[in-house]
Structure formats: structure tokens, C-alpha cells
PDB file of C-alpha atoms in Angstrom:
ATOM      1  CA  UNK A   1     -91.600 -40.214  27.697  1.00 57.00           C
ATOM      2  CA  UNK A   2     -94.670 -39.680  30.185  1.00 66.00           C
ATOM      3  CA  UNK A   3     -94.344 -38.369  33.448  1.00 65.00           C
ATOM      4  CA  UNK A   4     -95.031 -41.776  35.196  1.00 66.00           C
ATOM      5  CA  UNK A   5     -92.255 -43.317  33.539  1.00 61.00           C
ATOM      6  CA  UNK A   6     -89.741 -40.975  34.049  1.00 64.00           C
ATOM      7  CA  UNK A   7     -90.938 -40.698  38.207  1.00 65.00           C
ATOM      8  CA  UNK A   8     -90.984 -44.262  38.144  1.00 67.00           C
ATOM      9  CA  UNK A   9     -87.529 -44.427  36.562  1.00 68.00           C
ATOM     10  CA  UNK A  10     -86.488 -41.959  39.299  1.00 65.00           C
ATOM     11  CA  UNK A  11     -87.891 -43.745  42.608  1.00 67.00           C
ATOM     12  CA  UNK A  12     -85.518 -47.150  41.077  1.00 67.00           C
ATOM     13  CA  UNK A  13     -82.569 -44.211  41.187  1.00 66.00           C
ATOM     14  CA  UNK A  14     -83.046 -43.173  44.424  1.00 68.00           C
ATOM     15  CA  UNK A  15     -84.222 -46.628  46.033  1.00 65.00           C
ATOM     16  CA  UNK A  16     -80.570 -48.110  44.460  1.00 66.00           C
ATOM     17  CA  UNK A  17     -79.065 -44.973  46.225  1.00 66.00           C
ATOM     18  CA  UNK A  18     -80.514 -45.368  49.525  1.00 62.00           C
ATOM     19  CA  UNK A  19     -80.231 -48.619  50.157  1.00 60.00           C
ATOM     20  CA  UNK A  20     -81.232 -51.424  47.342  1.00 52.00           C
ATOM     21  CA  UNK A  21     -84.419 -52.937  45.834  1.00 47.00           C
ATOM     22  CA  UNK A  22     -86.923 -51.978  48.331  1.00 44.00           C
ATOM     23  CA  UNK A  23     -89.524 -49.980  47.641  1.00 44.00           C
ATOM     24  CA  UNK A  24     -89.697 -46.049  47.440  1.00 40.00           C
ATOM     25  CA  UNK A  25     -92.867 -46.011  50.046  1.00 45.00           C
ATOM     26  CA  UNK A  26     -90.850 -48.723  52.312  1.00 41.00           C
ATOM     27  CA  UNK A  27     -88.033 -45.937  53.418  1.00 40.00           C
ATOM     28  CA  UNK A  28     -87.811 -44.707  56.649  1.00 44.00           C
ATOM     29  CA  UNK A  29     -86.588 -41.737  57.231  1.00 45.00           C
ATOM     30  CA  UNK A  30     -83.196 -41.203  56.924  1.00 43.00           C
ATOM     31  CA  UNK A  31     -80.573 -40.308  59.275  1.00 49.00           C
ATOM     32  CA  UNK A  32     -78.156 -37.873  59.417  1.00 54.00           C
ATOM     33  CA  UNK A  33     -75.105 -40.286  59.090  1.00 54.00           C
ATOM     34  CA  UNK A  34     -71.905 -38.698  57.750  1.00 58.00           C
ATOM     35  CA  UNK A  35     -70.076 -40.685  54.733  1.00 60.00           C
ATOM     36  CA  UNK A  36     -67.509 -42.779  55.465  1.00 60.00           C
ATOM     37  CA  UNK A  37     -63.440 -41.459  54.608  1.00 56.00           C
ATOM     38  CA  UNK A  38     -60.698 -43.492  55.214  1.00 53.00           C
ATOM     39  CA  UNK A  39     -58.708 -42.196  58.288  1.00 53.00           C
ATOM     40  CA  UNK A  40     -55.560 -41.595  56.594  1.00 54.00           C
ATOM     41  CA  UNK A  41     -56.413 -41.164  52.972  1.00 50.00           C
ATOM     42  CA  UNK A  42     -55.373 -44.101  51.629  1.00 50.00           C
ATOM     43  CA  UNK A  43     -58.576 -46.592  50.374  1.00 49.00           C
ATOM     44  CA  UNK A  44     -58.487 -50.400  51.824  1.00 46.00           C
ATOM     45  CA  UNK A  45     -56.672 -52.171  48.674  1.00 47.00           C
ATOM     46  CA  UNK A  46     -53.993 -49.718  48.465  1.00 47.00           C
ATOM     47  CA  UNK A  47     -50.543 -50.274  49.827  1.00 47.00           C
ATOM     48  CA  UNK A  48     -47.474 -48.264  50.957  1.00 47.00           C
ATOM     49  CA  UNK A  49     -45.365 -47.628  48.012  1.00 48.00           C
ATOM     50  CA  UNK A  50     -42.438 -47.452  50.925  1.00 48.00           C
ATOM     51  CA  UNK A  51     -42.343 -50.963  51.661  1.00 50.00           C
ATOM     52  CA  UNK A  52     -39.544 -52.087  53.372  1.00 49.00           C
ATOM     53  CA  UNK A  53     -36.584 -53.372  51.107  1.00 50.00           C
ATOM     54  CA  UNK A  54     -35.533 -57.174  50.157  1.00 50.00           C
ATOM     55  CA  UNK A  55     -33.315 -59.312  52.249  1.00 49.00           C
ATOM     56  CA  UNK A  56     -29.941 -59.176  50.879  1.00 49.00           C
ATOM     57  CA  UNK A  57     -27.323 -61.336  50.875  1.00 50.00           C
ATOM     58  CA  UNK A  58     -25.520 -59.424  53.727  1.00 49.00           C
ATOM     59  CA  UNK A  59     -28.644 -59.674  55.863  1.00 50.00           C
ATOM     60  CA  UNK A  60     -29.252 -63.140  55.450  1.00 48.00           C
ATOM     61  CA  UNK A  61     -27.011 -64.115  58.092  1.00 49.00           C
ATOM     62  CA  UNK A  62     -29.432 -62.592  60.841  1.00 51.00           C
ATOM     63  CA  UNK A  63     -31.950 -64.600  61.949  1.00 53.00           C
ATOM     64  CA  UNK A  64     -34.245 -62.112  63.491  1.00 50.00           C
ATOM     65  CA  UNK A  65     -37.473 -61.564  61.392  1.00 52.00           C
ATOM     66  CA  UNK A  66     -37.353 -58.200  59.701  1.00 53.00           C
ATOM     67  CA  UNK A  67     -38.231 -54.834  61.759  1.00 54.00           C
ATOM     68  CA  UNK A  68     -41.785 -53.478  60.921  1.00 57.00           C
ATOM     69  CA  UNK A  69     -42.541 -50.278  59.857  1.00 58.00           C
ATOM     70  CA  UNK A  70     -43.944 -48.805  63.250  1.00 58.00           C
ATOM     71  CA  UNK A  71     -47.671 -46.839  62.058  1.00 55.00           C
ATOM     72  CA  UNK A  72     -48.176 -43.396  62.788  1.00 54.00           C
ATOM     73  CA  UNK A  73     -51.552 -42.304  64.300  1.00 51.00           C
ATOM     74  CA  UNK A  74     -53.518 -40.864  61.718  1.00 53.00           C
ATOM     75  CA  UNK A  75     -53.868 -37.470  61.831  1.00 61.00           C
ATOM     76  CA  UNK A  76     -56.558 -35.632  63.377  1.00 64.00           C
ATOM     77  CA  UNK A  77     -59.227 -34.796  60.069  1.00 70.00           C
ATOM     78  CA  UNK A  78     -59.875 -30.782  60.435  1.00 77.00           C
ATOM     79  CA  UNK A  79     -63.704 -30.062  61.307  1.00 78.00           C
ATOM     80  CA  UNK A  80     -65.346 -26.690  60.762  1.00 75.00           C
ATOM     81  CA  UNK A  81     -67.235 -25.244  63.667  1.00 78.00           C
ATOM     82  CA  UNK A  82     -70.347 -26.329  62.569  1.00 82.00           C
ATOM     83  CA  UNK A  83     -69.067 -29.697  62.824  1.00 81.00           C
ATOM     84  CA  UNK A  84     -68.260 -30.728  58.634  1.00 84.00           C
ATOM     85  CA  UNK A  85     -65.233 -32.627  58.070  1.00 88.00           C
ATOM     86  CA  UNK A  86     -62.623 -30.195  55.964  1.00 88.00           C
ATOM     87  CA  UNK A  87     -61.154 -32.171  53.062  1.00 89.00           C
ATOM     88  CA  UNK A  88     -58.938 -31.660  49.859  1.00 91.00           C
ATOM     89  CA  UNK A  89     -61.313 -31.630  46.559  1.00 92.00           C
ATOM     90  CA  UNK A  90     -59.317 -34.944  45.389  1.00 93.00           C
ATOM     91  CA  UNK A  91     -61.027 -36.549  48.900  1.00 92.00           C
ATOM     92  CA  UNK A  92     -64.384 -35.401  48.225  1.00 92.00           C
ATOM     93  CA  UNK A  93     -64.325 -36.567  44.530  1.00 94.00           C
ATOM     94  CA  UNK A  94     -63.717 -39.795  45.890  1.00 94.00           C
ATOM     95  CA  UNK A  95     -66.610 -39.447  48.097  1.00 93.00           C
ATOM     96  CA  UNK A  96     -68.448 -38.507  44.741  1.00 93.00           C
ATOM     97  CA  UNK A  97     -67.523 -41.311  42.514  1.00 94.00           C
ATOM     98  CA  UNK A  98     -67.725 -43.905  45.731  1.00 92.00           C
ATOM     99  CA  UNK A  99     -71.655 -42.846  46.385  1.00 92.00           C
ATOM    100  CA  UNK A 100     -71.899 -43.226  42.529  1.00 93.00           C
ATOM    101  CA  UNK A 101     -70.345 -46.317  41.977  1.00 93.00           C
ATOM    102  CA  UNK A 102     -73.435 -47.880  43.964  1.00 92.00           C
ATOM    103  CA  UNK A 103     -75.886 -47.383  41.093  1.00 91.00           C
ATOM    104  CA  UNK A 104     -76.908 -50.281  38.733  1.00 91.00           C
ATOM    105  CA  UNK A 105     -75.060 -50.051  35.799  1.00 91.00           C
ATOM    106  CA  UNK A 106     -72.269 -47.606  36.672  1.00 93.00           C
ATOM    107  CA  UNK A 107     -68.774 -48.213  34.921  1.00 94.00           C
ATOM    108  CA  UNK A 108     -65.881 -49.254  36.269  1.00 91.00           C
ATOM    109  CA  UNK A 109     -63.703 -47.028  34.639  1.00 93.00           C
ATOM    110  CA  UNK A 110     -63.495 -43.601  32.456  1.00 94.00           C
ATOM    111  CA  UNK A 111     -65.478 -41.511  34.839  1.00 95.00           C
ATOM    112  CA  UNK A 112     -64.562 -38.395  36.158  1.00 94.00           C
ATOM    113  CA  UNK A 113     -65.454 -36.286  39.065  1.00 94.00           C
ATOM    114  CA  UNK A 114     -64.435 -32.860  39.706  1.00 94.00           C
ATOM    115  CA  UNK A 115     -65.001 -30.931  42.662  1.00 94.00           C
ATOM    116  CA  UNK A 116     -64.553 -27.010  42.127  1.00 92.00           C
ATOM    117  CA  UNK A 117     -65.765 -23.973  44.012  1.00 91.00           C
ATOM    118  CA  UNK A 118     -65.431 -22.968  47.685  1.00 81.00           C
ATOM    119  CA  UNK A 119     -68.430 -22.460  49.901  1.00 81.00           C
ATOM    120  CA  UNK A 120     -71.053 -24.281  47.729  1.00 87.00           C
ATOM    121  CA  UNK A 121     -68.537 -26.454  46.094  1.00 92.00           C
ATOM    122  CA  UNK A 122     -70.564 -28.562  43.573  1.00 93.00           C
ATOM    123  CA  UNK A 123     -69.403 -31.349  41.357  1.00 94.00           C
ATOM    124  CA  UNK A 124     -68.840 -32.040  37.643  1.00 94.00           C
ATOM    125  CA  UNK A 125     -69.171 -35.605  35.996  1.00 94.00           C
ATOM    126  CA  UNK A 126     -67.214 -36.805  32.936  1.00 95.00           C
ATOM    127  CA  UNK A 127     -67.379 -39.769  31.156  1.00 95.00           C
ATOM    128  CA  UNK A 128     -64.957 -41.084  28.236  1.00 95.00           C
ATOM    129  CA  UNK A 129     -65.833 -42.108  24.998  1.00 94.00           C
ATOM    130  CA  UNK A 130     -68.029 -45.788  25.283  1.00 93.00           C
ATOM    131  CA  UNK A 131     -67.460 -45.966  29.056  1.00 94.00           C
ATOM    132  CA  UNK A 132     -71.431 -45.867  29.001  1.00 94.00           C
ATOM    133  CA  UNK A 133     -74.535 -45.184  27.205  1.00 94.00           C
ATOM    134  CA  UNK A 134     -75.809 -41.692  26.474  1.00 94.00           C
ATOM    135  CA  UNK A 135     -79.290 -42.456  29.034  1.00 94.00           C
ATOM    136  CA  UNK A 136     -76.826 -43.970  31.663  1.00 93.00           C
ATOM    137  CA  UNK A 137     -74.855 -40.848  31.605  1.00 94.00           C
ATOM    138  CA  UNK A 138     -78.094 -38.469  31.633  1.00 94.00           C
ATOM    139  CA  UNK A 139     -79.373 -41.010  34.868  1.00 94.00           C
ATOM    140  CA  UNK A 140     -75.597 -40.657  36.359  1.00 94.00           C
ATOM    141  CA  UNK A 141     -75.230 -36.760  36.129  1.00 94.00           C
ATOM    142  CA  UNK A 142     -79.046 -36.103  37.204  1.00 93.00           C
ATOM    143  CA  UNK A 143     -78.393 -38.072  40.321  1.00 91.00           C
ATOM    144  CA  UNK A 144     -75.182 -35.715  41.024  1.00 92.00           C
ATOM    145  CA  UNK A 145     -77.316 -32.632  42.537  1.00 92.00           C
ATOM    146  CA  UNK A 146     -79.096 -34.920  45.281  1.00 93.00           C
ATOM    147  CA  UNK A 147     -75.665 -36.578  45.967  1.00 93.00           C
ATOM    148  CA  UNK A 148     -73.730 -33.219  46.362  1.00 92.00           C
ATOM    149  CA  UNK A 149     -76.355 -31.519  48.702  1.00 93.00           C
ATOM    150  CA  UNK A 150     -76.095 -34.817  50.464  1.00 92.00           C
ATOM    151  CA  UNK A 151     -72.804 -34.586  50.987  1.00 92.00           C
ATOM    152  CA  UNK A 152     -72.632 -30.612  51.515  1.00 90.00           C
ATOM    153  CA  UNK A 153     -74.094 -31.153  55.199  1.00 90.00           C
ATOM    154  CA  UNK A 154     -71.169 -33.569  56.174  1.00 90.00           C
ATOM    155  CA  UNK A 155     -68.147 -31.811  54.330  1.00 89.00           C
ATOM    156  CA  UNK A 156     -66.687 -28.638  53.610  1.00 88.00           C
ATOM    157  CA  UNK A 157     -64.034 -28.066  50.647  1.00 89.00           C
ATOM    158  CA  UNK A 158     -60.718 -27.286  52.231  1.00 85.00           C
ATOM    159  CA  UNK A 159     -58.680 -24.277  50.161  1.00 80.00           C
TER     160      UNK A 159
END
């Protein structure tokens, strides 16, 4: 493979990355903008698994609708001084496989992401058997140094 196929294979990469089907010489420059984390760890489709129980038969009598569960503020997310967001290594491979899951072609399922180290954390990519071609997975883990120096300047690994 020549070299102009292989940049030309990498501007599609990063153009997906950034921000869809425009061209590489279209960007502007990018801003500093911090990924997004869900404010109390939970993603948007989950749900409580403490929902509240069934009416029984005893209860039936009340009319009164049933008392909601009163929400908790979420918790203030830890910050270093420099101003990157502390989080658990579970957090940040969801950051990981969220950012990845944006590129053409990227299975739904049998990925993994592993986030390991402490100041320079860095992250590993796994794939199971047939969850993807053997030049998707090449495309997928050469993308993963850009993505986690990316993320490096917005968050820190918590120990």
C-alpha cells in the first residue's frame, strides 16, 4: 500500500472523528472542549435497579399516587488543580469506547477498553473473535493514541 493511500485512508479516520464527511482541509481549528460524562455515572438508557416496589393488595386501598423517589444532587466530580476532571478507569473506558463508537464501521459489541497506568494512563483495545475484520481492528487501535492524548488534557485517572 502507497503512502497516498494509506494518508488518504487516514484524513477519512480523522474527518469521521472530528466531526463527519467534510473534508480534512475544511476543519477549523479545534477547540479545547472537554468530553462529555454523565453527572452521576449512570449513561441516559440506564435505569435504577432500586425502583420502587409493586402495589400490593394492602396498598390498593389508598388512593394517593405512589411517593417518588426524591433525587439526590449529584455529587460534585473531583478536578485536579490544573483543572482535569478525576475519574475511575471504568469512567474513562467509557469515554474511550464512546469516542470510538463514532467511527464508520465500529461494532456494536465484543470490544474492550482498558485503561491502566497512573500519570500517563494510556488505553488498551480488545476485540473478540469475528466482532470485526482484521483492517478494521488495525484502523480502530491506530486511532487509540490520538484519542487518548485527546482525552489526557481533559481527565486524569483517579487511584
Amino acid at each position: 500500500m502507497n503512502d497516498e493511500v494509506k494518508d488518504a485512508g487516514l484524513v477519512v479516520m480523522i474527518s469521521g472523528i472530528l466531526g463527519g464527511n467534510r473534508r480534512a482541509d475544511s476543519f477549523a481549528p479545534l477547540a479545547d472542549v472537554p468530553p462529555t460524562v454523565p453527572a452521576d455515572g449512570m449513561e441516559p438508557g440506564e435505569t435504577s435497579s432500586s425502583d420502587p416496589a409493586p402495589a400490593t393488595a394492602g396498598n390498593a386501598s389508598d388512593d394517593t399516587p405512589a411517593a417518588t423517589k426524591l433525587v439526590e444532587p449529584p455529587a460534585q466530580i473531583a478536578t485536579t488543580r490544573d483543572g482535569k476532571r478525576l475519574l475511575p478507569a471504568e469512567a474513562i473506558a467509557d469515554l474511550v469506547l464512546g469516542e470510538l463508537r463514532k467511527l464508520e464501521d465500529f461494532p456494536s459489541s465484543g470490544v474492550s477498553v482498558t485503561v491502566y497506568g497512573f500519570r500517563n494512563w494510556n488505553a488498551m483495545l480488545t476485540f473478540a473473535p469475528f466482532s470485526t475484520t482484521f483492517q478494521n481492528a488495525t484502523r480502530f487501535r491506530q486511532a487509540m493514541p490520538d484519542l487518548v492524548f485527546k482525552l489526557r488534557r481533559f481527565v486524569e485517572l483517579e487511584i
